[in-house]
Tab-separated table of C-alpha atoms in Angstrom:
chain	number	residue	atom	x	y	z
Y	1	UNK	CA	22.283	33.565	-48.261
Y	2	UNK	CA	18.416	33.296	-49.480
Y	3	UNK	CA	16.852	31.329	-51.864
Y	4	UNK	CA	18.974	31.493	-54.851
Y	5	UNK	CA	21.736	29.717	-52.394
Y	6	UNK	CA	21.965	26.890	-54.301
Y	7	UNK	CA	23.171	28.688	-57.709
Y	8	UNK	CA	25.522	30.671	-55.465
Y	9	UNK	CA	27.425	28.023	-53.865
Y	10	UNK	CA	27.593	26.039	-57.579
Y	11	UNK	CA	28.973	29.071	-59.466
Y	12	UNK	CA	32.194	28.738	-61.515
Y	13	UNK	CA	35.682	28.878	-59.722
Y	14	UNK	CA	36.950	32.516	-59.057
Y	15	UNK	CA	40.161	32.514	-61.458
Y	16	UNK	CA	43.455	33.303	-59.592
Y	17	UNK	CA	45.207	36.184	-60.638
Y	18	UNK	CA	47.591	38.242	-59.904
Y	19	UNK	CA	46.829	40.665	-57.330
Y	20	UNK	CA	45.643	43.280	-58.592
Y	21	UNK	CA	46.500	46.973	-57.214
Y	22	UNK	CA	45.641	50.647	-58.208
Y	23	UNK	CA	42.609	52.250	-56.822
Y	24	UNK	CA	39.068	52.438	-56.415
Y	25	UNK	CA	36.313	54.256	-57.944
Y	26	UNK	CA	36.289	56.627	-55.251
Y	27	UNK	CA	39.882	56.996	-54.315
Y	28	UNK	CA	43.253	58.512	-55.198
Y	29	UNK	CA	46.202	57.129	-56.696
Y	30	UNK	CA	47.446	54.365	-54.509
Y	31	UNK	CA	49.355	55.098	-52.095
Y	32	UNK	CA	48.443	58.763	-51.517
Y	33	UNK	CA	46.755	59.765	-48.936
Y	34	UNK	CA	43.386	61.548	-49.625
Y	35	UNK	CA	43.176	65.780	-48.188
Y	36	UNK	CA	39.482	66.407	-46.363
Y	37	UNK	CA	37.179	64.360	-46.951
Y	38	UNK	CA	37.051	61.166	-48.325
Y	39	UNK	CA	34.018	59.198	-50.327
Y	40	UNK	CA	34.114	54.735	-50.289
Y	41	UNK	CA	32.163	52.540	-52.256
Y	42	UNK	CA	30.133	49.906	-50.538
Y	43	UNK	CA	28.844	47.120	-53.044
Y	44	UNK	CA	25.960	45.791	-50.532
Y	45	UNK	CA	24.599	42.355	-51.974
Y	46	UNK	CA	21.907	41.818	-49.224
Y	47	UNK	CA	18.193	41.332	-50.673
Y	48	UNK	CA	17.441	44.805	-52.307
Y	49	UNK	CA	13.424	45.160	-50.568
Y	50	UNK	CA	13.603	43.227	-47.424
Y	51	UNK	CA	17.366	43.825	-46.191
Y	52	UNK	CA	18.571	46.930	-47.819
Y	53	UNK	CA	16.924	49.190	-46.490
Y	54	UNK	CA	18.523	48.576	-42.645
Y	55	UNK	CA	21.757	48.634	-44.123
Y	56	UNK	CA	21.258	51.971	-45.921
Y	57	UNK	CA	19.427	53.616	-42.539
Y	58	UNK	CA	22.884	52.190	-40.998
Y	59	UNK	CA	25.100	53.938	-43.568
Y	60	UNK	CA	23.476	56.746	-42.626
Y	61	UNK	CA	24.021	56.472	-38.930
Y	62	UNK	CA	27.455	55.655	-39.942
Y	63	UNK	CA	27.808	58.876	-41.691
Y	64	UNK	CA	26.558	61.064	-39.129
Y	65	UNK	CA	28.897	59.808	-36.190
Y	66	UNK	CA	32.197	60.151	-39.010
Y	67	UNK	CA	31.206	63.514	-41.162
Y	68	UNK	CA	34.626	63.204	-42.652
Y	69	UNK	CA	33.394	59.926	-44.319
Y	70	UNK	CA	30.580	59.899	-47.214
Y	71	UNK	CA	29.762	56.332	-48.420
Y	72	UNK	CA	28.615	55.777	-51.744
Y	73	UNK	CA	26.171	52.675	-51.077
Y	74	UNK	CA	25.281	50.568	-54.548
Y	75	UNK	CA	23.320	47.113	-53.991
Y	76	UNK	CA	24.673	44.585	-56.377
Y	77	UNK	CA	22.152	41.580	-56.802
Y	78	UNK	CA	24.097	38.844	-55.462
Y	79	UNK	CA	23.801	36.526	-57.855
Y	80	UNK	CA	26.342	38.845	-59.781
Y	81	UNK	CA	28.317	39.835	-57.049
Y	82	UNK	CA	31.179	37.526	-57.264
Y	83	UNK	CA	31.560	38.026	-60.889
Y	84	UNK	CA	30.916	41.593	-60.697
Y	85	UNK	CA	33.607	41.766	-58.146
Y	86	UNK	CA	36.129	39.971	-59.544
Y	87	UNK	CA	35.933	41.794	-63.324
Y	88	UNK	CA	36.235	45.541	-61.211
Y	89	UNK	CA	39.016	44.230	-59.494
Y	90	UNK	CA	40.959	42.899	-62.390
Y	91	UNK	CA	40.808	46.233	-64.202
Y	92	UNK	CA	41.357	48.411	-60.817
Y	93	UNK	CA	37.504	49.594	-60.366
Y	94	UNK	CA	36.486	47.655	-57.225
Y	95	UNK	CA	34.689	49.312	-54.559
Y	96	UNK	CA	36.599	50.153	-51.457
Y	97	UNK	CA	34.216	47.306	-49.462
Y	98	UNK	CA	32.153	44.599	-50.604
Y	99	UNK	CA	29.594	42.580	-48.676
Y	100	UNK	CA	31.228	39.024	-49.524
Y	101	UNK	CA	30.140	35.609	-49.304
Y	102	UNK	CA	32.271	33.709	-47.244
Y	103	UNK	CA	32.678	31.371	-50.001
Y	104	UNK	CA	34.213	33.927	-51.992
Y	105	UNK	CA	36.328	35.121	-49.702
Y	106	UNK	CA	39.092	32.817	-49.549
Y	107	UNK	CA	39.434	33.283	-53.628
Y	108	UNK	CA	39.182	36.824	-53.222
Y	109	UNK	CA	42.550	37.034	-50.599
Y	110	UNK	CA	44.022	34.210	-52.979
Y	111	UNK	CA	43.992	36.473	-56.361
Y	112	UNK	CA	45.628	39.275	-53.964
Y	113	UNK	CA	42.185	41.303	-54.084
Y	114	UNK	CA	41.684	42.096	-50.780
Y	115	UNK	CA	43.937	43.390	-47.983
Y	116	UNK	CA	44.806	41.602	-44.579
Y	117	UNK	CA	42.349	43.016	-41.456
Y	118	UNK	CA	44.488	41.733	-38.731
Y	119	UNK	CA	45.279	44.588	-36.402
Y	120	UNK	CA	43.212	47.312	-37.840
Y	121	UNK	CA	40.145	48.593	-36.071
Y	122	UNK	CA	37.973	46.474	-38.101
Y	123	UNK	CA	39.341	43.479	-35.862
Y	124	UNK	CA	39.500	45.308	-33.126
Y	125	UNK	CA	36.696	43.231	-31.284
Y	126	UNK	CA	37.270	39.625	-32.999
Y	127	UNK	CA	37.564	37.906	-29.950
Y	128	UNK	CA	33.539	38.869	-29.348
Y	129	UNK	CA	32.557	36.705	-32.537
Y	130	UNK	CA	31.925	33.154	-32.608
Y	131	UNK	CA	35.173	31.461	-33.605
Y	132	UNK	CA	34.340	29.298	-36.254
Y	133	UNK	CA	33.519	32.166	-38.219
Y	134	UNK	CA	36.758	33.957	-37.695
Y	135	UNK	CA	37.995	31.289	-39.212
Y	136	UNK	CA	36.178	30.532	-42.129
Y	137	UNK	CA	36.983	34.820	-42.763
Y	138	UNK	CA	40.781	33.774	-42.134
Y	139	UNK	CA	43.529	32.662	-45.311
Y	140	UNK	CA	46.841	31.769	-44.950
Y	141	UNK	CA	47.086	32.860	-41.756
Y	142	UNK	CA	45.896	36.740	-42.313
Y	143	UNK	CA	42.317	37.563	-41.781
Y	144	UNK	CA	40.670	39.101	-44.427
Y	145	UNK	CA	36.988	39.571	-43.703
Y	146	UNK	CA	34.659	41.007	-40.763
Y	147	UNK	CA	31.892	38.581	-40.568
Y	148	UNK	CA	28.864	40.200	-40.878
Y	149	UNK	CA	25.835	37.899	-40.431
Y	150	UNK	CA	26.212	34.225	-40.005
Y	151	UNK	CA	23.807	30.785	-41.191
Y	152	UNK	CA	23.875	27.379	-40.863
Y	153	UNK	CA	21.202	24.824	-42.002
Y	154	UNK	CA	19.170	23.123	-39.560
Y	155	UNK	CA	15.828	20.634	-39.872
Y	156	UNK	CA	12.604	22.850	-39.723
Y	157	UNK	CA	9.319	20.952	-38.320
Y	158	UNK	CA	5.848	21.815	-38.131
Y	159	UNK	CA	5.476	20.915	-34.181
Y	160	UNK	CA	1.500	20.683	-34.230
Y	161	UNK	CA	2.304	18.191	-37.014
Y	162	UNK	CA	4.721	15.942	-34.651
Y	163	UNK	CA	2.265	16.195	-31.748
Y	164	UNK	CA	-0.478	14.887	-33.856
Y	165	UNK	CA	1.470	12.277	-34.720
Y	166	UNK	CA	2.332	11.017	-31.347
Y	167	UNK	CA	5.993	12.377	-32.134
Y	168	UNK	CA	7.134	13.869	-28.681
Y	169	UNK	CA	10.852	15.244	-29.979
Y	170	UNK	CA	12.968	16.115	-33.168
Y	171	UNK	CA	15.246	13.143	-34.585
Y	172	UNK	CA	18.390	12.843	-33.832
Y	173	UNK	CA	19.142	10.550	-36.676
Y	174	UNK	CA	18.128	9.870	-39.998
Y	175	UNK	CA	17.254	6.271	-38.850
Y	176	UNK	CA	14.746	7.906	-36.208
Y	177	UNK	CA	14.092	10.659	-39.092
Y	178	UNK	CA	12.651	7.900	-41.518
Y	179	UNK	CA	10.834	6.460	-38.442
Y	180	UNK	CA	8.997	9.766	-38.037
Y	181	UNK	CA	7.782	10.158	-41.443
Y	182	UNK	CA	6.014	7.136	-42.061
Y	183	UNK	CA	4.644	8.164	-38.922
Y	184	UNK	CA	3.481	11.541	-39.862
Y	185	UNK	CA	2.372	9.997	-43.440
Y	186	UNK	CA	0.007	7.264	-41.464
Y	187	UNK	CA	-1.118	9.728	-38.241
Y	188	UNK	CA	-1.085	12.527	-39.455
Y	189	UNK	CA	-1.551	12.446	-43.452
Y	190	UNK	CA	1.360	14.077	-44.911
Y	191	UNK	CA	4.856	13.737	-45.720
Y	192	UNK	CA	7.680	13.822	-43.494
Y	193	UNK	CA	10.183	14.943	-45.096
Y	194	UNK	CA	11.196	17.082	-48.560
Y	195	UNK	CA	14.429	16.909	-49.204
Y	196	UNK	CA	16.325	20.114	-52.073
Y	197	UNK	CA	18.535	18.043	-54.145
Y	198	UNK	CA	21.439	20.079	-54.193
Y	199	UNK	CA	24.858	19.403	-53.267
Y	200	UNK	CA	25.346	22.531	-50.292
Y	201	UNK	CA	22.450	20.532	-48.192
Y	202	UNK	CA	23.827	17.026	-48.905
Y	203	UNK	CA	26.576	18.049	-46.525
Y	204	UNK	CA	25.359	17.369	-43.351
Y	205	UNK	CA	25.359	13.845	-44.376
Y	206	UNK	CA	28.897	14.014	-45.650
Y	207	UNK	CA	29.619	15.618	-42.154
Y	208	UNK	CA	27.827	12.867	-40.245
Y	209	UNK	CA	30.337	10.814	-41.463
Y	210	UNK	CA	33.353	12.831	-40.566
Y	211	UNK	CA	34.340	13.528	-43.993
Y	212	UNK	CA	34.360	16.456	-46.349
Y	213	UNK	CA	34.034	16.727	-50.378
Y	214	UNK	CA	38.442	17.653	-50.053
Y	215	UNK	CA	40.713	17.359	-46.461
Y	216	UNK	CA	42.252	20.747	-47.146
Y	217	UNK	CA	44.811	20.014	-44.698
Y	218	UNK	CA	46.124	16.897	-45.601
Y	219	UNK	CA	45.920	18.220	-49.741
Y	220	UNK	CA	43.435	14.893	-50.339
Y	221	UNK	CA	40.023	14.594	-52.292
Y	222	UNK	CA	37.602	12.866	-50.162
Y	223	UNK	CA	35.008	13.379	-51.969
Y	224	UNK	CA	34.929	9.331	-52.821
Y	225	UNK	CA	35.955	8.188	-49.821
Y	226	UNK	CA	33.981	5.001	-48.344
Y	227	UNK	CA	33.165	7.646	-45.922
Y	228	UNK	CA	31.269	9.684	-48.118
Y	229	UNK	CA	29.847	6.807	-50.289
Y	230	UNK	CA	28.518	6.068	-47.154
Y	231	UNK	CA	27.201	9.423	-46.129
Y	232	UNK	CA	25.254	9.727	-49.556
Y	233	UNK	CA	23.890	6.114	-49.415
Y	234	UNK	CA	22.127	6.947	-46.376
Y	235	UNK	CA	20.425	10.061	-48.682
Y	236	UNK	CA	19.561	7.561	-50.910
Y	237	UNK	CA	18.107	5.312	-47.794
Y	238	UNK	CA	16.152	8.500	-46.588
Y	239	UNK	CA	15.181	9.584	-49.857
Y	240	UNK	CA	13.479	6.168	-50.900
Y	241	UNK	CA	11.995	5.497	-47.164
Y	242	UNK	CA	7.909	5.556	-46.859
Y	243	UNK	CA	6.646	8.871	-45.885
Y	244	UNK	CA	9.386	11.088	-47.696
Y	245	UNK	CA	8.787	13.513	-50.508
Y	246	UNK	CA	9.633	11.751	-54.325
Y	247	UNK	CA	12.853	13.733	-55.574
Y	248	UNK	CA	11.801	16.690	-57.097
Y	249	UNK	CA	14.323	17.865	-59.835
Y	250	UNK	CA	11.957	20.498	-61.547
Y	251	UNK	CA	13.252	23.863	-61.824
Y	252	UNK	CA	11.029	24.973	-59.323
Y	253	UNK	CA	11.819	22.254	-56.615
Y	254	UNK	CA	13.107	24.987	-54.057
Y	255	UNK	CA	9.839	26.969	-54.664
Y	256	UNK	CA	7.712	23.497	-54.393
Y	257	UNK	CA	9.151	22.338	-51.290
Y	258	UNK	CA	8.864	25.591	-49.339
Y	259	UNK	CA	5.166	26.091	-50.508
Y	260	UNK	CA	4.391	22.665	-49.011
Y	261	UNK	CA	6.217	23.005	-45.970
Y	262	UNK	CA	5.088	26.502	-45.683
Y	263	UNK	CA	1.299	25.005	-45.618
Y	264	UNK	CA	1.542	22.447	-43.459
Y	265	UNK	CA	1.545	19.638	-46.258
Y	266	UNK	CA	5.181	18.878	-45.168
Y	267	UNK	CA	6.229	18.171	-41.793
Y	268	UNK	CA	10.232	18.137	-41.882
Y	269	UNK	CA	13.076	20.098	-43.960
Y	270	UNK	CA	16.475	20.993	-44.121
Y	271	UNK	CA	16.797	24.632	-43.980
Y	272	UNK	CA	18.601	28.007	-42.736
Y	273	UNK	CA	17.299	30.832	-41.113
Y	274	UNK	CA	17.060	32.969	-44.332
Y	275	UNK	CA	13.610	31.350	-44.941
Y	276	UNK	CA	12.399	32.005	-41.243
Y	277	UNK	CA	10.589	35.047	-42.509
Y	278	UNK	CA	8.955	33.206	-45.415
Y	279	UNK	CA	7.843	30.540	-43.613
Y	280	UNK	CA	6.324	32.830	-41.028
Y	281	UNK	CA	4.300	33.938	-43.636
Y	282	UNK	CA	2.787	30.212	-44.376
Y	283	UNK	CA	-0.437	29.525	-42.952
Y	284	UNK	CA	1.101	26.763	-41.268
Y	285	UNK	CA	2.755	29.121	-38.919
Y	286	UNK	CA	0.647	31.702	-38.347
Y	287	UNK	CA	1.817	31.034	-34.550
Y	288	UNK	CA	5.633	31.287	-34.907
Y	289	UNK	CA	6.081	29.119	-32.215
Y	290	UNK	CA	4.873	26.245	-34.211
Y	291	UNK	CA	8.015	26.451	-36.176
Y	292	UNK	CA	10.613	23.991	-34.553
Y	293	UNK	CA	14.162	23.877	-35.177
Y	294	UNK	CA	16.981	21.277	-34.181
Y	295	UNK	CA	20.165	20.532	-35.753
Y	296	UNK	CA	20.243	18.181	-38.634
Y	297	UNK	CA	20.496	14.485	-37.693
Y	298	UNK	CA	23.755	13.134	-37.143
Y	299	UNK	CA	25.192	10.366	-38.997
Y	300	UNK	CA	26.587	6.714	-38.203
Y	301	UNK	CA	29.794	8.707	-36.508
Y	302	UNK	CA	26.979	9.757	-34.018
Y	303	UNK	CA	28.259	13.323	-35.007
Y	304	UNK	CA	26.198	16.210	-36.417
Y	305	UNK	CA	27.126	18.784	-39.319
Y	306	UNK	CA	26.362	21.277	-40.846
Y	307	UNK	CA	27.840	24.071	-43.618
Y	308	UNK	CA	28.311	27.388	-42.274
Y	309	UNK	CA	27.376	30.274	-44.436
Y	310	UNK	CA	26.826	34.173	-44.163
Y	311	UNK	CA	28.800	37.084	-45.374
Y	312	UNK	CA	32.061	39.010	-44.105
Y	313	UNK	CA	32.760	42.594	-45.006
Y	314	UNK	CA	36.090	42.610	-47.005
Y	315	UNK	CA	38.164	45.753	-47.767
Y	316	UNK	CA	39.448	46.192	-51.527
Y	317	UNK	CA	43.279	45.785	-51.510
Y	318	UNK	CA	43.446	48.131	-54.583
Y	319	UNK	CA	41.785	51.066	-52.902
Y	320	UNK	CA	44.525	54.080	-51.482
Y	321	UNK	CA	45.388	54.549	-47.615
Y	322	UNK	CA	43.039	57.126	-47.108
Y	323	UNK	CA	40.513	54.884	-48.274
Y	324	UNK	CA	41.342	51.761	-47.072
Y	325	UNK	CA	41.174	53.383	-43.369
Y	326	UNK	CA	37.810	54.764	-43.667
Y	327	UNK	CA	37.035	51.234	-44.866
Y	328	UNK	CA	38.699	49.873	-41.837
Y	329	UNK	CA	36.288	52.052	-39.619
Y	330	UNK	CA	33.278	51.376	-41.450
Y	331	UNK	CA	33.767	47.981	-41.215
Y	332	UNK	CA	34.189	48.103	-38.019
Y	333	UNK	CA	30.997	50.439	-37.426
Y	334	UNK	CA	28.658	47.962	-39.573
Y	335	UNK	CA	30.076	44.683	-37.326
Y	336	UNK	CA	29.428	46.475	-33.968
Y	337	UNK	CA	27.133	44.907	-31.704
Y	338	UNK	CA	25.135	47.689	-31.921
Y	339	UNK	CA	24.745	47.411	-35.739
Y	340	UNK	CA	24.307	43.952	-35.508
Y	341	UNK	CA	21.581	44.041	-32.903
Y	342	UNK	CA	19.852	45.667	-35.752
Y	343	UNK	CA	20.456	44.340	-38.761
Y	344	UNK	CA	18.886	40.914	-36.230
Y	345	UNK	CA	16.033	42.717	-35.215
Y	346	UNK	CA	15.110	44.510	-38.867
Y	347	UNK	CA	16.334	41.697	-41.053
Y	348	UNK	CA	15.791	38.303	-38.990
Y	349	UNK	CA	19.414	37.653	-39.969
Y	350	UNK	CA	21.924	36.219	-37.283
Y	351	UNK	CA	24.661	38.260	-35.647
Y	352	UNK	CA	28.331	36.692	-35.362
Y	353	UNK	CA	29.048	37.901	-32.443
Y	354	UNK	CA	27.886	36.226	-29.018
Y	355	UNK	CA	27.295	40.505	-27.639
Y	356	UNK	CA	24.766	41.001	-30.005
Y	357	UNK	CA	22.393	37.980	-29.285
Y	358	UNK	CA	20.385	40.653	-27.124
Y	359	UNK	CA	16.782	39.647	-25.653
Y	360	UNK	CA	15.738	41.629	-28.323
Y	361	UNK	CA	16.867	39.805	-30.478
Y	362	UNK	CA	16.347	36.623	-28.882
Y	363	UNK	CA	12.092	37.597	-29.192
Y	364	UNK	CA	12.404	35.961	-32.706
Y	365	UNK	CA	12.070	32.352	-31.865
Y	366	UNK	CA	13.626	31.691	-35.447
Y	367	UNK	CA	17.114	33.594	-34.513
Y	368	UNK	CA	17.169	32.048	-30.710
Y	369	UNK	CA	16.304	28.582	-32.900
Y	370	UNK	CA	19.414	28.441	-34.714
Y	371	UNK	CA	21.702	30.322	-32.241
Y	372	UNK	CA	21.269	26.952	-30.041
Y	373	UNK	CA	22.572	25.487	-33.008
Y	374	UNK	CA	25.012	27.538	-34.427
Y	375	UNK	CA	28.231	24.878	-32.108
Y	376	UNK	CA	27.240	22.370	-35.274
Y	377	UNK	CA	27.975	24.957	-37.865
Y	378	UNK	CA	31.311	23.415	-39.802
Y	379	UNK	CA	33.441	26.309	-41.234
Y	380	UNK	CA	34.675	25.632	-45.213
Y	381	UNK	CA	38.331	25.252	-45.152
Y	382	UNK	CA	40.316	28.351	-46.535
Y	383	UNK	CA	40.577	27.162	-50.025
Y	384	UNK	CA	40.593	29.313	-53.004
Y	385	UNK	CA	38.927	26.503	-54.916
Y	386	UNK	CA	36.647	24.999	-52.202
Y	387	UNK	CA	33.200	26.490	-53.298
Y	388	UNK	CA	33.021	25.590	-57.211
Y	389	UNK	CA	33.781	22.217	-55.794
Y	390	UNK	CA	29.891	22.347	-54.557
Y	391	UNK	CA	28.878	22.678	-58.621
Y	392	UNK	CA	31.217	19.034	-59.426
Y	393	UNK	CA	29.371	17.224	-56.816
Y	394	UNK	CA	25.917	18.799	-57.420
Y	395	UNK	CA	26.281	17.752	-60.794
Y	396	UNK	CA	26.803	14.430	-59.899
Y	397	UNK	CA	24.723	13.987	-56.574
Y	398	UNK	CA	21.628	14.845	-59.051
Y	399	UNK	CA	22.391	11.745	-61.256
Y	400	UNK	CA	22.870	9.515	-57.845
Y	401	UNK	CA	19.967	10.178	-56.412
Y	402	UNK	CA	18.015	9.903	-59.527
Y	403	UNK	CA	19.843	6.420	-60.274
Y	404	UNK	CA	21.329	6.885	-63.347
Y	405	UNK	CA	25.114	6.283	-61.884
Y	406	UNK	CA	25.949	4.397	-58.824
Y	407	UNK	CA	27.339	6.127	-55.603
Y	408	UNK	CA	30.805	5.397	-56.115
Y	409	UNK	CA	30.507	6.069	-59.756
Y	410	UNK	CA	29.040	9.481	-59.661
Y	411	UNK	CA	31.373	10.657	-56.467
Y	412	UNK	CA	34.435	9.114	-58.623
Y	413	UNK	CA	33.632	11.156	-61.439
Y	414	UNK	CA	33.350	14.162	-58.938
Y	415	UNK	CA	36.686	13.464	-58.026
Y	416	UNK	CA	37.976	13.421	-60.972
Y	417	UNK	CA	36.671	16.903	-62.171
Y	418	UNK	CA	38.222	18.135	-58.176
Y	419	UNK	CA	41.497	16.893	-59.286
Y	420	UNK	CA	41.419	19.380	-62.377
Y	421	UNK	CA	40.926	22.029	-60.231
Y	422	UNK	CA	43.332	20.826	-57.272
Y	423	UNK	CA	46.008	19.188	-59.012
Y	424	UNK	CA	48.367	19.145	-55.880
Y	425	UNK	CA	45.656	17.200	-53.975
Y	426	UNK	CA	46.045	13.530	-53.715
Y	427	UNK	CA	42.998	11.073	-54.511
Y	428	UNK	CA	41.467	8.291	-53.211
């Protein structure tokens, strides 16, 4: 994920289809089994200038060690991936593998779009990668996606900030988190905290309450739940306590609150490790190790929570034998610890597998940062309908926190519009 996350996670529903078959650009009729060699499509939907360039140096590699195999490498901005994606695969175009957020994944498997991995050689080495991500690539029971890299979010702070304010350690709760930013505002002149209004980093305080916006599970919307109520309430608490940013709800919000964190006129944030290299950049952190990182606070339940994002590699269900076992291979090549040791070390991303966490790739204090707290990551629950969920409650979350709805108005009226898309799903 990177900075247009929060327009990602609140895009429209994937609509369920039926699956759809044929073959890809590159491939035969399905079914058939390609003679010599055989050409896949990779739709790549990393950052075009400061990621694409290890993947395509790894295609290469990839290439060279399987001469049988040409890949036809395309980078599809990924705020049009999804929709991109799902229009090919409707009409039988797809590429044989896509880069996938593992948001989209579980629609993806759901509209029959993607074939099962389980017991190919792209899962060959599963048991290597951190579990919770196996499972957020897993639907119905069948896995259907390699993760690739891996995020979480996790409070940033400026630690020469903290020490001038007398602050000897990270909160560990919003209560102490409030504490600390009047302190900063009075010790050390600046605001504590900055807070992105949108619904993806309200979580953790949905999560600190043991609850989720639906219990996939049990089929209910929780979204209302006192639990929840609760959860946002203490936003609202944090949000309105001395020290703390005023809600900005300006288009360029993200942009502000990064600047001013980025500068040293902030002293706390939510945030993943896709801004790591940004904020590197700041003159604030001209010495990286300035940059602290701790998981987010945990809530009254004592427990702390946090979404986990990244992207899997998925393999087009549409796409002929021939094709879907290069796929399988390539997959498997690009997930490697090897290949993930450098996408970490090129790209500043996180690997997903615990092999590839090298001392290498350990030297970037921003990747061993968030590997400590990677255990707090919570996986999204294999539903279909799970991520346009995040656009229901950002739309209401925004008119909470600028109090023009109660709590329990605007979270009923969330549930409401869930219940639309999740008819079988009981409600508070």
């Amino acid at each position: 994920m990177r900075r247009g996350i929060a327009a990602a996670v609140l895009a429209a529903a994937i609509a369920v289809s039926a699956s759809a078959c044929g073959s890809s650009g590159g491939s035969t009729s399905s079914g058939a089994k390609a003679s010599g060699p055989v050409t896949i499509t990779w739709w790549d939907t990393s950052d075009a200038t400061n990621e694409a360039p290890t993947y395509q140096a790894l295609v290469a590699d990839f290439e060279k060690a399987n001469p049988d195999i040409t890949v036809k490498y395309v980078n599809v901005p990924f705020a049009d991936a999804q929709t991109k994606f799902q229009t090919a695969a409707g009409s039988k175009g797809a590429p044989d593998v896509l880069r996938s957020d593992v948001g989209w994944t579980p629609g993806f498997a759901k509209a029959g779009y993607l074939v099962p991995l389980d017991g190919t050689p792209a899962a060959a080495d599963t048991s290597t990668f951190e579990k919770q991500l196996v499972t957020q690539a897993t639907f119905q029971g069948k896995l259907y996606g390699v993760p690739l890299v891996t995020d979480t979010l996790g409070l940033m702070y400026n630690k020469s900030l903290f020490t001038k304010a007398g602050i000897a350690k990270a909160p560990t709760t919003w209560d102490e988190l409030k504490a600390d930013a009047a302190l900063l505002k009075q010790k050390a002149g600046v605001d504590g905290f900055d807070f992105n209004a949108a619904s993806y980093y309200a979580m953790p305080f949905l999560y600190g309450e043991s609850t989720d916006m639906v219990d996939a599970a049990g089929q209910k919307i929780t979204i209302n739940s006192p639990a929840a109520v609760k959860g946002i309430d203490t936003l609202k608490g944090v949000l309105a306590s001395p020290g703390v940013t005023k809600l900005d709800t300006t288009a360029n919000a993200y942009a502000n609150m990064m600047d001013k964190f980025n500068s040293g006129k902030v002293a706390m944030i939510i945030q993943g490790p896709w801004e790591t290299t940004n904020v590197y950049k700041g003159a604030a952190f001209s010495d990286k190790t300035n940059l602290g990182i701790a998981a987010v606070p945990a809530g009254s339940t004592g427990k702390s929570g946090a979404p986990i994002g990244g992207h899997n590699l998925v393999a087009y269900a549409g796409s002929d034998a021939a094709h879907q076992a290069a796929s399988e291979k390539f997959i498997a090549f690009m997930t490697s610890a090897q290949s993930q040791t450098t996408i970490a070390t090129k790209n500043a991303t996180l690997p997903t597998r615990s092999d590839a966490y090298t001392p290498a790739v350990t030297a970037n204090p921003g990747i061993a940062g968030f590997q400590t707290i990677l255990t707090a990551g919570v996986p999204r629950p294999a539903l279909a309908e799970y991520s346009s969920i995040y656009g229901l409650f950002n739309t209401e979350l925004l008119k909470i926190l600028a109090n023009q709805e109660s709590t329990q108005t605007g979270l009923n009226n969330a549930s409401i519009a869930t219940k639309k898309l999740l008819p079988s799903f009981a409600t508070q």
